[in-house]
PDB file of C-alpha atoms in Angstrom:
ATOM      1  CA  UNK A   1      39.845 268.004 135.491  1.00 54.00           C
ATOM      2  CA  UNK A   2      36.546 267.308 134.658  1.00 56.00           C
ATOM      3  CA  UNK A   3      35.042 264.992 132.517  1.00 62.00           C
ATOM      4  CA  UNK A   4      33.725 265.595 128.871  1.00 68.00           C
ATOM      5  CA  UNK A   5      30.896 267.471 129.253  1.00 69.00           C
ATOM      6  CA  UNK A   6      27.542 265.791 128.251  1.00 73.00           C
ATOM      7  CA  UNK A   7      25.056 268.258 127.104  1.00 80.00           C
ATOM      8  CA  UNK A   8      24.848 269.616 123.229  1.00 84.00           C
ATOM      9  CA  UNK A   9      24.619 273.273 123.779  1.00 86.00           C
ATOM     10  CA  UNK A  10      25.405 275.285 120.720  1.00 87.00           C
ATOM     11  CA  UNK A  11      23.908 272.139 118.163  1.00 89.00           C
ATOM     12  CA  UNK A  12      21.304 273.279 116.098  1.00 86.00           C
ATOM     13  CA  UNK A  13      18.548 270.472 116.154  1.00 84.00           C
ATOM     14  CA  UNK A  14      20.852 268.049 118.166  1.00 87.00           C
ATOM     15  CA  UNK A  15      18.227 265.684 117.698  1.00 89.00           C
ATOM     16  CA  UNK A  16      17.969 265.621 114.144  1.00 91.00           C
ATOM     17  CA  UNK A  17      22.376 265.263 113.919  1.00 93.00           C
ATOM     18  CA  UNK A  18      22.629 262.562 116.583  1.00 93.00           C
ATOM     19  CA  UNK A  19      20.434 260.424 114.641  1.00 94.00           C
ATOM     20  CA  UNK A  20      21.987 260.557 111.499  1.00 96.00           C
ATOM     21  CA  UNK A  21      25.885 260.798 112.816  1.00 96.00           C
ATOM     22  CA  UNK A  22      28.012 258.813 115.516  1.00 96.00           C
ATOM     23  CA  UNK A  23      29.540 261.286 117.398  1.00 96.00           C
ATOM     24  CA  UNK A  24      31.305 260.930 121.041  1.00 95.00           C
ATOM     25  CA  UNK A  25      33.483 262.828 122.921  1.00 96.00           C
ATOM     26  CA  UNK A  26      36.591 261.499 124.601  1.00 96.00           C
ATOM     27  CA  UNK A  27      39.126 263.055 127.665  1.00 97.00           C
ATOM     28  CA  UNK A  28      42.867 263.659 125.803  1.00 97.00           C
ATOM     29  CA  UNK A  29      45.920 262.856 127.967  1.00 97.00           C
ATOM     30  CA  UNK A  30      46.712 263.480 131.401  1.00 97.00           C
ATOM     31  CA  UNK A  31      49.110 266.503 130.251  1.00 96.00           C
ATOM     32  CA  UNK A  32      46.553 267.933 128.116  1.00 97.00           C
ATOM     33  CA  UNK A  33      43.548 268.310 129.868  1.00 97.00           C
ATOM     34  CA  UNK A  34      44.065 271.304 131.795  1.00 97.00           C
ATOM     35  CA  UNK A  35      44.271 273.097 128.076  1.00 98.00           C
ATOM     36  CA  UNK A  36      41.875 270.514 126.224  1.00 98.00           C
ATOM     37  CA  UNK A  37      38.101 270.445 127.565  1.00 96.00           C
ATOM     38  CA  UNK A  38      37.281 267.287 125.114  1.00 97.00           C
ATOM     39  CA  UNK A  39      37.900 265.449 122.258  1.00 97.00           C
ATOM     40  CA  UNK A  40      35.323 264.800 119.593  1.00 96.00           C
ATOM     41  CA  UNK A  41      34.929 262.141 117.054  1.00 97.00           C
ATOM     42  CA  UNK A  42      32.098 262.193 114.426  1.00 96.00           C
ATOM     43  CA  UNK A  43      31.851 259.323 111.505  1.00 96.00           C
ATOM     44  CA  UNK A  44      28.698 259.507 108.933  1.00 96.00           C
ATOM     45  CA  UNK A  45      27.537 257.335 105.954  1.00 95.00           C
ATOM     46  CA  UNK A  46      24.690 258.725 104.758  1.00 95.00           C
ATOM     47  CA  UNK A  47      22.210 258.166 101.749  1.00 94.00           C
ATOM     48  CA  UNK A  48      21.823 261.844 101.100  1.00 95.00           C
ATOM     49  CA  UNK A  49      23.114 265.280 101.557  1.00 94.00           C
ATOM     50  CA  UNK A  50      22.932 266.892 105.866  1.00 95.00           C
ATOM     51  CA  UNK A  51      23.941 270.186 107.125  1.00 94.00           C
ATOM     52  CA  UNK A  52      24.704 270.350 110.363  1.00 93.00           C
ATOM     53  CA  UNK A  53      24.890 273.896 111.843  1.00 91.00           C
ATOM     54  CA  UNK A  54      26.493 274.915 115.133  1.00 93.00           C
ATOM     55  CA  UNK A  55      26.638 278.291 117.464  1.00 92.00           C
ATOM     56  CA  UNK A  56      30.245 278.270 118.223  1.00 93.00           C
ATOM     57  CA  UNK A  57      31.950 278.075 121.380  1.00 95.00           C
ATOM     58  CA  UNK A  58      34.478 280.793 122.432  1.00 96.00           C
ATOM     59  CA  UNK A  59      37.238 278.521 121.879  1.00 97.00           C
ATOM     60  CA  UNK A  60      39.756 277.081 119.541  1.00 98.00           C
ATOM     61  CA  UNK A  61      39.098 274.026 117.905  1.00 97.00           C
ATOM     62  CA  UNK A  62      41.992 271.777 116.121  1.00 97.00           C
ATOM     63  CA  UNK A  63      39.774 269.778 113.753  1.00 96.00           C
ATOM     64  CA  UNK A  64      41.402 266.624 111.460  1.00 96.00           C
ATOM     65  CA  UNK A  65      38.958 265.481 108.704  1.00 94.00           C
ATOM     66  CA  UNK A  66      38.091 262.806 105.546  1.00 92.00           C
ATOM     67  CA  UNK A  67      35.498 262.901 103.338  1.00 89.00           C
ATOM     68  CA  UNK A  68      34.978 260.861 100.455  1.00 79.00           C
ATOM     69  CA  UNK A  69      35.731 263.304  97.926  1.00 73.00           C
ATOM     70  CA  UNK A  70      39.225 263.856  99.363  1.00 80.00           C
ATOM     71  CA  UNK A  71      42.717 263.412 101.690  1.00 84.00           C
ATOM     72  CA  UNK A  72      43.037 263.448 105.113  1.00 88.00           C
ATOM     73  CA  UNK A  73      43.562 266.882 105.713  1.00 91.00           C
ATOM     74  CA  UNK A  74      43.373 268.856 109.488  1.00 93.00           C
ATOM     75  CA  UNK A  75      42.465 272.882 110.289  1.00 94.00           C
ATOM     76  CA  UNK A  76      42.917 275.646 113.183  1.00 96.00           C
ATOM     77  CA  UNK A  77      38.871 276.766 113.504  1.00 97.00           C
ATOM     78  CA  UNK A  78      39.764 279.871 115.836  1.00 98.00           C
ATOM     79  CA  UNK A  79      36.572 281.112 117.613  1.00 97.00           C
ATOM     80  CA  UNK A  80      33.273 281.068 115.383  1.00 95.00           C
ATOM     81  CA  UNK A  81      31.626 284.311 115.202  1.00 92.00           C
ATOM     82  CA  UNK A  82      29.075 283.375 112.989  1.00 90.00           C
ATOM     83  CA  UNK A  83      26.693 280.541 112.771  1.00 91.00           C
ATOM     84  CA  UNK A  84      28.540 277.589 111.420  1.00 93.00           C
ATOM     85  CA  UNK A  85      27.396 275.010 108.421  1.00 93.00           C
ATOM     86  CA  UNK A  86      29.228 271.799 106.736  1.00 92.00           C
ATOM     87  CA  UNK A  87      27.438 269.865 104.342  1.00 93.00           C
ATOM     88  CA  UNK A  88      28.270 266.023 105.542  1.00 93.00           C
ATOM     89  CA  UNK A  89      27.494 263.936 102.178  1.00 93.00           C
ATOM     90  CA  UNK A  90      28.455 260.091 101.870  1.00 93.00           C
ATOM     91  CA  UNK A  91      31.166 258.514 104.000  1.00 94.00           C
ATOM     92  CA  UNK A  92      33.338 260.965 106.153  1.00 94.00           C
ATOM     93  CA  UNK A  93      34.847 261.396 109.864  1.00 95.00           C
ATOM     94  CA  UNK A  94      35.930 264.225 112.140  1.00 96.00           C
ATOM     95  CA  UNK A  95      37.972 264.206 114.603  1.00 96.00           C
ATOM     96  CA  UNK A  96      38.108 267.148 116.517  1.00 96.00           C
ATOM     97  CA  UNK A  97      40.195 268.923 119.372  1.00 97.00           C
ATOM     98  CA  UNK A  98      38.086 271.628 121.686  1.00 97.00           C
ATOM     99  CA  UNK A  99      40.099 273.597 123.540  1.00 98.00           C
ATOM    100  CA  UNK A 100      38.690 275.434 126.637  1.00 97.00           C
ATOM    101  CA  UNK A 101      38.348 278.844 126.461  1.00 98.00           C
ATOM    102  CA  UNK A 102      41.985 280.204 126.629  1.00 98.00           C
ATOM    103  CA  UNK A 103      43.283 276.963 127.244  1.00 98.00           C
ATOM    104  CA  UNK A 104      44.971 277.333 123.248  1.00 98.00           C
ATOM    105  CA  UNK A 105      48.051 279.979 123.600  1.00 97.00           C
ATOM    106  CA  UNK A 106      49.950 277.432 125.143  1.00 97.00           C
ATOM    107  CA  UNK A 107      50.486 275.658 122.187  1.00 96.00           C
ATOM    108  CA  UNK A 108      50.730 278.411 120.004  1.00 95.00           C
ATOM    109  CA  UNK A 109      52.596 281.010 122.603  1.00 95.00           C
ATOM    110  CA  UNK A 110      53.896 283.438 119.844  1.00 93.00           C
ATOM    111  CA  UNK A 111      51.156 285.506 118.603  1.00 95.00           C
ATOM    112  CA  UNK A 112      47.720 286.707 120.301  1.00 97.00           C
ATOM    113  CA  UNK A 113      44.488 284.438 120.099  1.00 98.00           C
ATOM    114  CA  UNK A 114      42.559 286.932 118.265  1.00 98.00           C
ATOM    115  CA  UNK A 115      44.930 286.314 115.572  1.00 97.00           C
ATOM    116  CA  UNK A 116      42.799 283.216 114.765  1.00 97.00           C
ATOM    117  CA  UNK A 117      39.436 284.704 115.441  1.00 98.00           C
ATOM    118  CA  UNK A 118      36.716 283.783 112.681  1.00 96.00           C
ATOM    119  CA  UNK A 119      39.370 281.894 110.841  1.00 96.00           C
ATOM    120  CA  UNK A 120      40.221 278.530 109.573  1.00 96.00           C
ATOM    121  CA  UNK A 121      43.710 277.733 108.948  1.00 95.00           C
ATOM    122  CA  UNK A 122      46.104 275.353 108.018  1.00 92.00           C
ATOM    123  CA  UNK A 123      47.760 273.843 110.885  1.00 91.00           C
ATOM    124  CA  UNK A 124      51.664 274.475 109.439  1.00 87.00           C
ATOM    125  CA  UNK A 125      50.232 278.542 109.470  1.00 90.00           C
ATOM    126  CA  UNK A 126      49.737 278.431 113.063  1.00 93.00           C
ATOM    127  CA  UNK A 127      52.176 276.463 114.916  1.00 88.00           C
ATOM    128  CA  UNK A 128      55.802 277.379 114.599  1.00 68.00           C
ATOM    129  CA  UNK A 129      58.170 275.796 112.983  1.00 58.00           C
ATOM    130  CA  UNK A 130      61.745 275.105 113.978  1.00 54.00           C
ATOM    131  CA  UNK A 131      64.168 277.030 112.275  1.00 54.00           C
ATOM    132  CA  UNK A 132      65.364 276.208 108.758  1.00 52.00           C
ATOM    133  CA  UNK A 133      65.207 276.740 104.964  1.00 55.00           C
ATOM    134  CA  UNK A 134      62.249 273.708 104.659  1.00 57.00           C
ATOM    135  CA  UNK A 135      60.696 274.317 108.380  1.00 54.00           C
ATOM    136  CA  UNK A 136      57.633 275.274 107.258  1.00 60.00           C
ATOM    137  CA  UNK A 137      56.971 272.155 104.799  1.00 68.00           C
ATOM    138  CA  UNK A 138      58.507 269.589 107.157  1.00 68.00           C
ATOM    139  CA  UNK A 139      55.734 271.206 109.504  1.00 68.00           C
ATOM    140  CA  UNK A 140      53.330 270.702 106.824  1.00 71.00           C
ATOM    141  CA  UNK A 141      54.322 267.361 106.133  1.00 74.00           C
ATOM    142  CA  UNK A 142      54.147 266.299 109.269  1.00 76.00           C
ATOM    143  CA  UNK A 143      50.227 267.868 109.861  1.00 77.00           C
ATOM    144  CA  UNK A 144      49.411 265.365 106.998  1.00 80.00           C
ATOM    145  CA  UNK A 145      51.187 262.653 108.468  1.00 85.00           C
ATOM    146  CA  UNK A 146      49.196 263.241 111.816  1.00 87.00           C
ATOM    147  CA  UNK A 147      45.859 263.553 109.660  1.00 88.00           C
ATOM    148  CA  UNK A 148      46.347 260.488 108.282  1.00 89.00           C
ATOM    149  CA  UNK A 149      47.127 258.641 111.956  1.00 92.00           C
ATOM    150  CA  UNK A 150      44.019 260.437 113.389  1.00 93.00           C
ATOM    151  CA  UNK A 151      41.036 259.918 111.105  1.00 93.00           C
ATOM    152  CA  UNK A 152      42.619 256.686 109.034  1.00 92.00           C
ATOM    153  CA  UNK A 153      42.294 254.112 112.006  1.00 93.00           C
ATOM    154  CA  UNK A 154      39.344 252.099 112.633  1.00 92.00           C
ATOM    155  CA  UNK A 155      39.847 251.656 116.370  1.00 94.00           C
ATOM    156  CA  UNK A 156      38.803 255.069 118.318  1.00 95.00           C
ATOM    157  CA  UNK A 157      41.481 254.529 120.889  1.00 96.00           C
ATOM    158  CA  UNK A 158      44.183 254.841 118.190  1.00 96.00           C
ATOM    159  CA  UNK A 159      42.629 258.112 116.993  1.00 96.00           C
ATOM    160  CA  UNK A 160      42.812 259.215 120.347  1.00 97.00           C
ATOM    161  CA  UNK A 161      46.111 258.083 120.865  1.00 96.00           C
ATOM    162  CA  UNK A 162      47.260 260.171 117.796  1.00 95.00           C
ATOM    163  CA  UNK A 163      45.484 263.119 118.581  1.00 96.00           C
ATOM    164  CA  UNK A 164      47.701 263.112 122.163  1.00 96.00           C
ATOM    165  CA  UNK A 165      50.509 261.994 120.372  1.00 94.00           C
ATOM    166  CA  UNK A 166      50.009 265.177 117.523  1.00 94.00           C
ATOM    167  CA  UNK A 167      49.201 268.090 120.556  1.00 94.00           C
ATOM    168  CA  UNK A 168      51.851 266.792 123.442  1.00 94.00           C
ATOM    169  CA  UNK A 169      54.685 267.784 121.339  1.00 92.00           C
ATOM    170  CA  UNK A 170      53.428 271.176 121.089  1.00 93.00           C
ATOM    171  CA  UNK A 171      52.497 272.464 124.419  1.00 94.00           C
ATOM    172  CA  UNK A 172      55.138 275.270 125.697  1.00 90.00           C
ATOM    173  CA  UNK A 173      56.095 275.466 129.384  1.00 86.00           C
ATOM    174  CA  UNK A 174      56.398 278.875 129.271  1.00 92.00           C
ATOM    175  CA  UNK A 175      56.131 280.365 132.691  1.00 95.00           C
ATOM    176  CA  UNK A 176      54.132 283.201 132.051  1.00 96.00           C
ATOM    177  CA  UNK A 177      51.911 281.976 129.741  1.00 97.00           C
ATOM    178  CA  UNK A 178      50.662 279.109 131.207  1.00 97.00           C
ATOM    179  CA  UNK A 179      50.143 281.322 134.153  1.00 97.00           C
ATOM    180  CA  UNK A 180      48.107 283.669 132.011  1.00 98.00           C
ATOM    181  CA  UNK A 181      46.451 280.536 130.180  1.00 98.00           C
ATOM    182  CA  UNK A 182      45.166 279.405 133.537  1.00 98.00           C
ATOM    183  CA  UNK A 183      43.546 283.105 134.326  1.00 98.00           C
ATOM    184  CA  UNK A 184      42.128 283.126 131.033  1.00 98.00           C
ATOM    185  CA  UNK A 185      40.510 279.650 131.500  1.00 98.00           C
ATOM    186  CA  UNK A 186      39.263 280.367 135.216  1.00 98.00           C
ATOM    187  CA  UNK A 187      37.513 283.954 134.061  1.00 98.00           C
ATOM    188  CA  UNK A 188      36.226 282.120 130.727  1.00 97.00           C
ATOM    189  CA  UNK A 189      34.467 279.400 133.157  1.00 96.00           C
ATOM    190  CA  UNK A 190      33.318 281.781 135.763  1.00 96.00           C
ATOM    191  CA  UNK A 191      31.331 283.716 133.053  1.00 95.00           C
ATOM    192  CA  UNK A 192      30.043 280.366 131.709  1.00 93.00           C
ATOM    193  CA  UNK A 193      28.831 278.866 135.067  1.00 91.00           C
ATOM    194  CA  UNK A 194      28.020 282.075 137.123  1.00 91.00           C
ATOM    195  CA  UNK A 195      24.694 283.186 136.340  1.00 83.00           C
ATOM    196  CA  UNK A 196      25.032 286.630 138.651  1.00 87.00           C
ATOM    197  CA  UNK A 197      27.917 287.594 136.397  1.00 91.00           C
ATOM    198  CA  UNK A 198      25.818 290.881 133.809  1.00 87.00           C
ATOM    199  CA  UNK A 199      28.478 293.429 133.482  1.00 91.00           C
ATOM    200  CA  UNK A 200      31.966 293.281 132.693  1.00 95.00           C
ATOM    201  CA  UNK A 201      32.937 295.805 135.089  1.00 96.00           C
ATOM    202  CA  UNK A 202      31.903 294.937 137.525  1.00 94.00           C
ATOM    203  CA  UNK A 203      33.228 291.253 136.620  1.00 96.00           C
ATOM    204  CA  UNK A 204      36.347 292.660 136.342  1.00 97.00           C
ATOM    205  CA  UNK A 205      35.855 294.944 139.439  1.00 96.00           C
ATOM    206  CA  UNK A 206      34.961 291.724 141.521  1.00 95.00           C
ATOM    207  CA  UNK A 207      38.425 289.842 140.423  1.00 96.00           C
ATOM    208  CA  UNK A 208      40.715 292.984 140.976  1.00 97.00           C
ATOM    209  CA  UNK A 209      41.349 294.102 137.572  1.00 97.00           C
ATOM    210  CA  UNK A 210      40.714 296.890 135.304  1.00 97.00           C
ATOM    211  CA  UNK A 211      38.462 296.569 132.361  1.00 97.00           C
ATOM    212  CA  UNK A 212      40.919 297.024 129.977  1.00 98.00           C
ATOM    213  CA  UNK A 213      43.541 294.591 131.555  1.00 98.00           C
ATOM    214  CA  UNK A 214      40.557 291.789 131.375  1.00 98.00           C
ATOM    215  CA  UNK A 215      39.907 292.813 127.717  1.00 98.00           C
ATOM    216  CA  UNK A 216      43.634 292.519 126.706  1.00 98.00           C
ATOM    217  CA  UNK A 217      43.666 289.085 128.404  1.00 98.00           C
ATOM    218  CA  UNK A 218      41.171 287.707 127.082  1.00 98.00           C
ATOM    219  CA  UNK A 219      41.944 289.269 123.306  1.00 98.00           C
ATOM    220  CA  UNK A 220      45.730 287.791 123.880  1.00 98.00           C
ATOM    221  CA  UNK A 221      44.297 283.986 125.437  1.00 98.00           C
ATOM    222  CA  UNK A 222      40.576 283.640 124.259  1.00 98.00           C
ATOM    223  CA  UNK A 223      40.356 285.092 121.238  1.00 98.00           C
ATOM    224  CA  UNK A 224      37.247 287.364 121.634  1.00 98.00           C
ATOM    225  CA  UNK A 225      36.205 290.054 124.494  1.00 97.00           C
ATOM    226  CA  UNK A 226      34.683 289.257 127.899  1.00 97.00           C
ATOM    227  CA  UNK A 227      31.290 290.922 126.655  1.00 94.00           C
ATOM    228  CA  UNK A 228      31.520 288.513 123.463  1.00 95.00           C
ATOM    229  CA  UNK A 229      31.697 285.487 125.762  1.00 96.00           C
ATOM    230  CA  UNK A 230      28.970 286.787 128.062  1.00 94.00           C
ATOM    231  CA  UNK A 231      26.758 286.869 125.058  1.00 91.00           C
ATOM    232  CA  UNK A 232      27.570 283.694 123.416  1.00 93.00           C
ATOM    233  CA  UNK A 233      26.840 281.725 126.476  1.00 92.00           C
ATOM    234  CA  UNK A 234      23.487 283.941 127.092  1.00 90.00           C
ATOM    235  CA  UNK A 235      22.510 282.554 123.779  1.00 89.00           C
ATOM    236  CA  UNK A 236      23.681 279.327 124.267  1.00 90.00           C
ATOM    237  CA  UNK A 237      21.321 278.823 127.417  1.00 87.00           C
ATOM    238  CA  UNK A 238      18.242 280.597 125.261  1.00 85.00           C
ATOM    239  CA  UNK A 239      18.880 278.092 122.893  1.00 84.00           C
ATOM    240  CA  UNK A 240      18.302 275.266 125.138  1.00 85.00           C
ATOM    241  CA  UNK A 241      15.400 276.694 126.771  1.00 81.00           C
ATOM    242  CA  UNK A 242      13.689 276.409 123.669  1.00 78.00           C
ATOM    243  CA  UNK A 243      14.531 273.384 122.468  1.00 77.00           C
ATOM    244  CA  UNK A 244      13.850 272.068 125.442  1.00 76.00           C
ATOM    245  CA  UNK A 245      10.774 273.921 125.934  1.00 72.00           C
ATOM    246  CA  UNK A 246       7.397 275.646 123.730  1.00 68.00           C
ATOM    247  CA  UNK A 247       6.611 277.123 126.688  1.00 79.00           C
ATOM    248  CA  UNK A 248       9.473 279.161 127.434  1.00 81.00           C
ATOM    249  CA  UNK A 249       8.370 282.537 129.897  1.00 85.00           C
ATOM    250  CA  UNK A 250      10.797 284.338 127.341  1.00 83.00           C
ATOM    251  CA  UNK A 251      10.840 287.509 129.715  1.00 86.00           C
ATOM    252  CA  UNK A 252      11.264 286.122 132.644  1.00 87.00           C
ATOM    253  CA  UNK A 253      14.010 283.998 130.451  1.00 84.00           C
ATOM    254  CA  UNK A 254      15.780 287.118 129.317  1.00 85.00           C
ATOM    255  CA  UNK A 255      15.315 288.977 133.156  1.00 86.00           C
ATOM    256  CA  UNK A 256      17.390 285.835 134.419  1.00 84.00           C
ATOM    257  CA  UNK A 257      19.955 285.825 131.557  1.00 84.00           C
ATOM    258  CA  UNK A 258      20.877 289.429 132.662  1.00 82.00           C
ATOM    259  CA  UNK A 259      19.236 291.287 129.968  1.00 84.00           C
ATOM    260  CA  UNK A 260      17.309 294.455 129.954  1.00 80.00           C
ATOM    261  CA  UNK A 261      14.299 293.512 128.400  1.00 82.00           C
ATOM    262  CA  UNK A 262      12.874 290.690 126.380  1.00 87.00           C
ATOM    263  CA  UNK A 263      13.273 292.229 123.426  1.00 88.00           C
ATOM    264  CA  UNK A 264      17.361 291.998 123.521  1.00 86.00           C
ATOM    265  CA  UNK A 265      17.172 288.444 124.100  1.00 86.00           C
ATOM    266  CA  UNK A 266      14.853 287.651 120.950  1.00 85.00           C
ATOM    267  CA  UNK A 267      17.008 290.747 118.480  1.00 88.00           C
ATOM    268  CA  UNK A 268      20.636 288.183 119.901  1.00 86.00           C
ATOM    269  CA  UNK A 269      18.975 285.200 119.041  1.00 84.00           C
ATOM    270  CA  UNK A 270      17.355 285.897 115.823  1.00 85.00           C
ATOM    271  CA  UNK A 271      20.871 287.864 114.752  1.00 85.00           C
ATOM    272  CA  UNK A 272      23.326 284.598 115.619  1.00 83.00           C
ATOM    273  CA  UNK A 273      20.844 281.767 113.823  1.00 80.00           C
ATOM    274  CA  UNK A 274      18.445 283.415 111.993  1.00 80.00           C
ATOM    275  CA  UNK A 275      14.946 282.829 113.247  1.00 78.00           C
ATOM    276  CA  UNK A 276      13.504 284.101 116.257  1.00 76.00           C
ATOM    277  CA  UNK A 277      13.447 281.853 119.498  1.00 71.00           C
ATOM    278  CA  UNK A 278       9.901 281.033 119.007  1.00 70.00           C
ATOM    279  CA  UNK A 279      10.459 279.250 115.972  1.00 69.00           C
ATOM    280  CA  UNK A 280      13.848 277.845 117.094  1.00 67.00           C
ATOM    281  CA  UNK A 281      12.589 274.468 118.563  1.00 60.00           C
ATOM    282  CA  UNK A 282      10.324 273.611 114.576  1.00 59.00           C
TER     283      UNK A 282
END
């Protein structure tokens, strides 16, 4: 599989974050990396108060955290439908899991993705437990004994190493679903990279399935519909253009994205963070 990706797509003012955080990404285990795209680690000590802010991606992200106002404590994000904002204050670290889109079911094979969609969960409510009167808090006790090994350490390779150590256990070899799993994840990264890809049916039309059975697939193993994810990475690659960019040619931007007119473009952007995508890059 590839390597951690490099670019910052989907951080607001990347810039501005960067320079007051250390944050890195990091490959997971052999096993896990047709499932995992990254790792992510983030530490901060700061003198005052930051928000970060981020325009999810259409995947699953196991997340362990400390602050200085409390434990070690770890969460399910399912996919982000809405703009996303923590507060870092003080001392704190994050270390976080990204799953690629659809690349999650696996280790949670008994209930649909959408089930976690624009939630944020503790882990013992989303991974099953093993039968038995005191499953679910030997589950629980066990997330907080992983929380601790992941964000406690000083040395990154030891988080790492407990990250793998937390996820391997947990990844099914159901037939089937991995099967499905790796659909899910090859669609997901078609739509992502292929720029000729506008309509979903004719997507689906193009890989031999129905509309509806590339809907259901992607409700079951991504979490949110094939039009959702066409958007999200639309705006995603708006985004860049104009932080990258004052001088964006927004129509011809939006004619290349695969929308109608420029007007759709700017109406997306301004609904998912709030400004237009003229006044994006101040």
């Amino acid at each position: 599989m590839a390597a951690p990706r490099r670019d910052n797509r989907g951080i607001v003012a990347a810039p501005e974050l960067l320079a007051r955080v250390r944050f890195r990404r990091r490959s997971p285990a052999l096993p896990l990396r047709p499932y995992v795209e990254h790792y992510w680690l983030i530490d901060w000590d700061l003198p005052e108060p930051y928000t970060s802010q981020v325009v999810p991606h259409p995947c699953v992200n196991v997340v362990f955290q400390r602050h200085a106002d409390r434990p070690a404590f770890g969460e399910v994000a399912g996919v982000g439908l809405e703009l996303f904002s923590q507060t870092l204050v003080g001392r704190g670290r994050v270390c976080g899991v990204q799953f690629r889109p659809g690349g999650f079911r696996p280790f949670a094979p008994e209930r649909p993705v959408t089930d976690w969609t624009g939630r944020r969960l503790p882990p013992a409510a989303v991974f099953a437990a093993p039968p038995g009167p005191d499953a679910h808090a030997e589950v629980a006790d066990a997330v907080a004994d992983a929380a601790r090994a992941v964000v406690q350490p000083a040395d990154e390779d030891a988080r790492v190493a407990a990250l793998d150590a937390f996820l391997t256990p947990l990844l099914r070899a159901d037939p089937r679903v991995l099967a499905q799993a790796g659909l899910a994840m090859r669609l997901a990264d078609r739509i992502r990279t292929d720029r000729t890809i506008r309509r979903v049916a004719d997507f689906a039309r193009a890989e031999g399935m129905s509309v509806r059975a590339l809907q259901r697939l992607f409700a079951g193993y991504v979490g949110v519909s094939p039009k959702w994810v066409l958007l999200r990475y639309r705006i995603h690659e708006a985004l860049e253009r104009a932080a990258a960019d004052a001088e964006v040619d927004w129509a011809a931007l939006a004619a290349e994205l695969g929308y109608s007119d420029q007007a759709h473009l700017v109406r997306d952007v301004t609904a998912t963070v709030g400004v237009p995508p003229t006044a994006y890059p101040r």
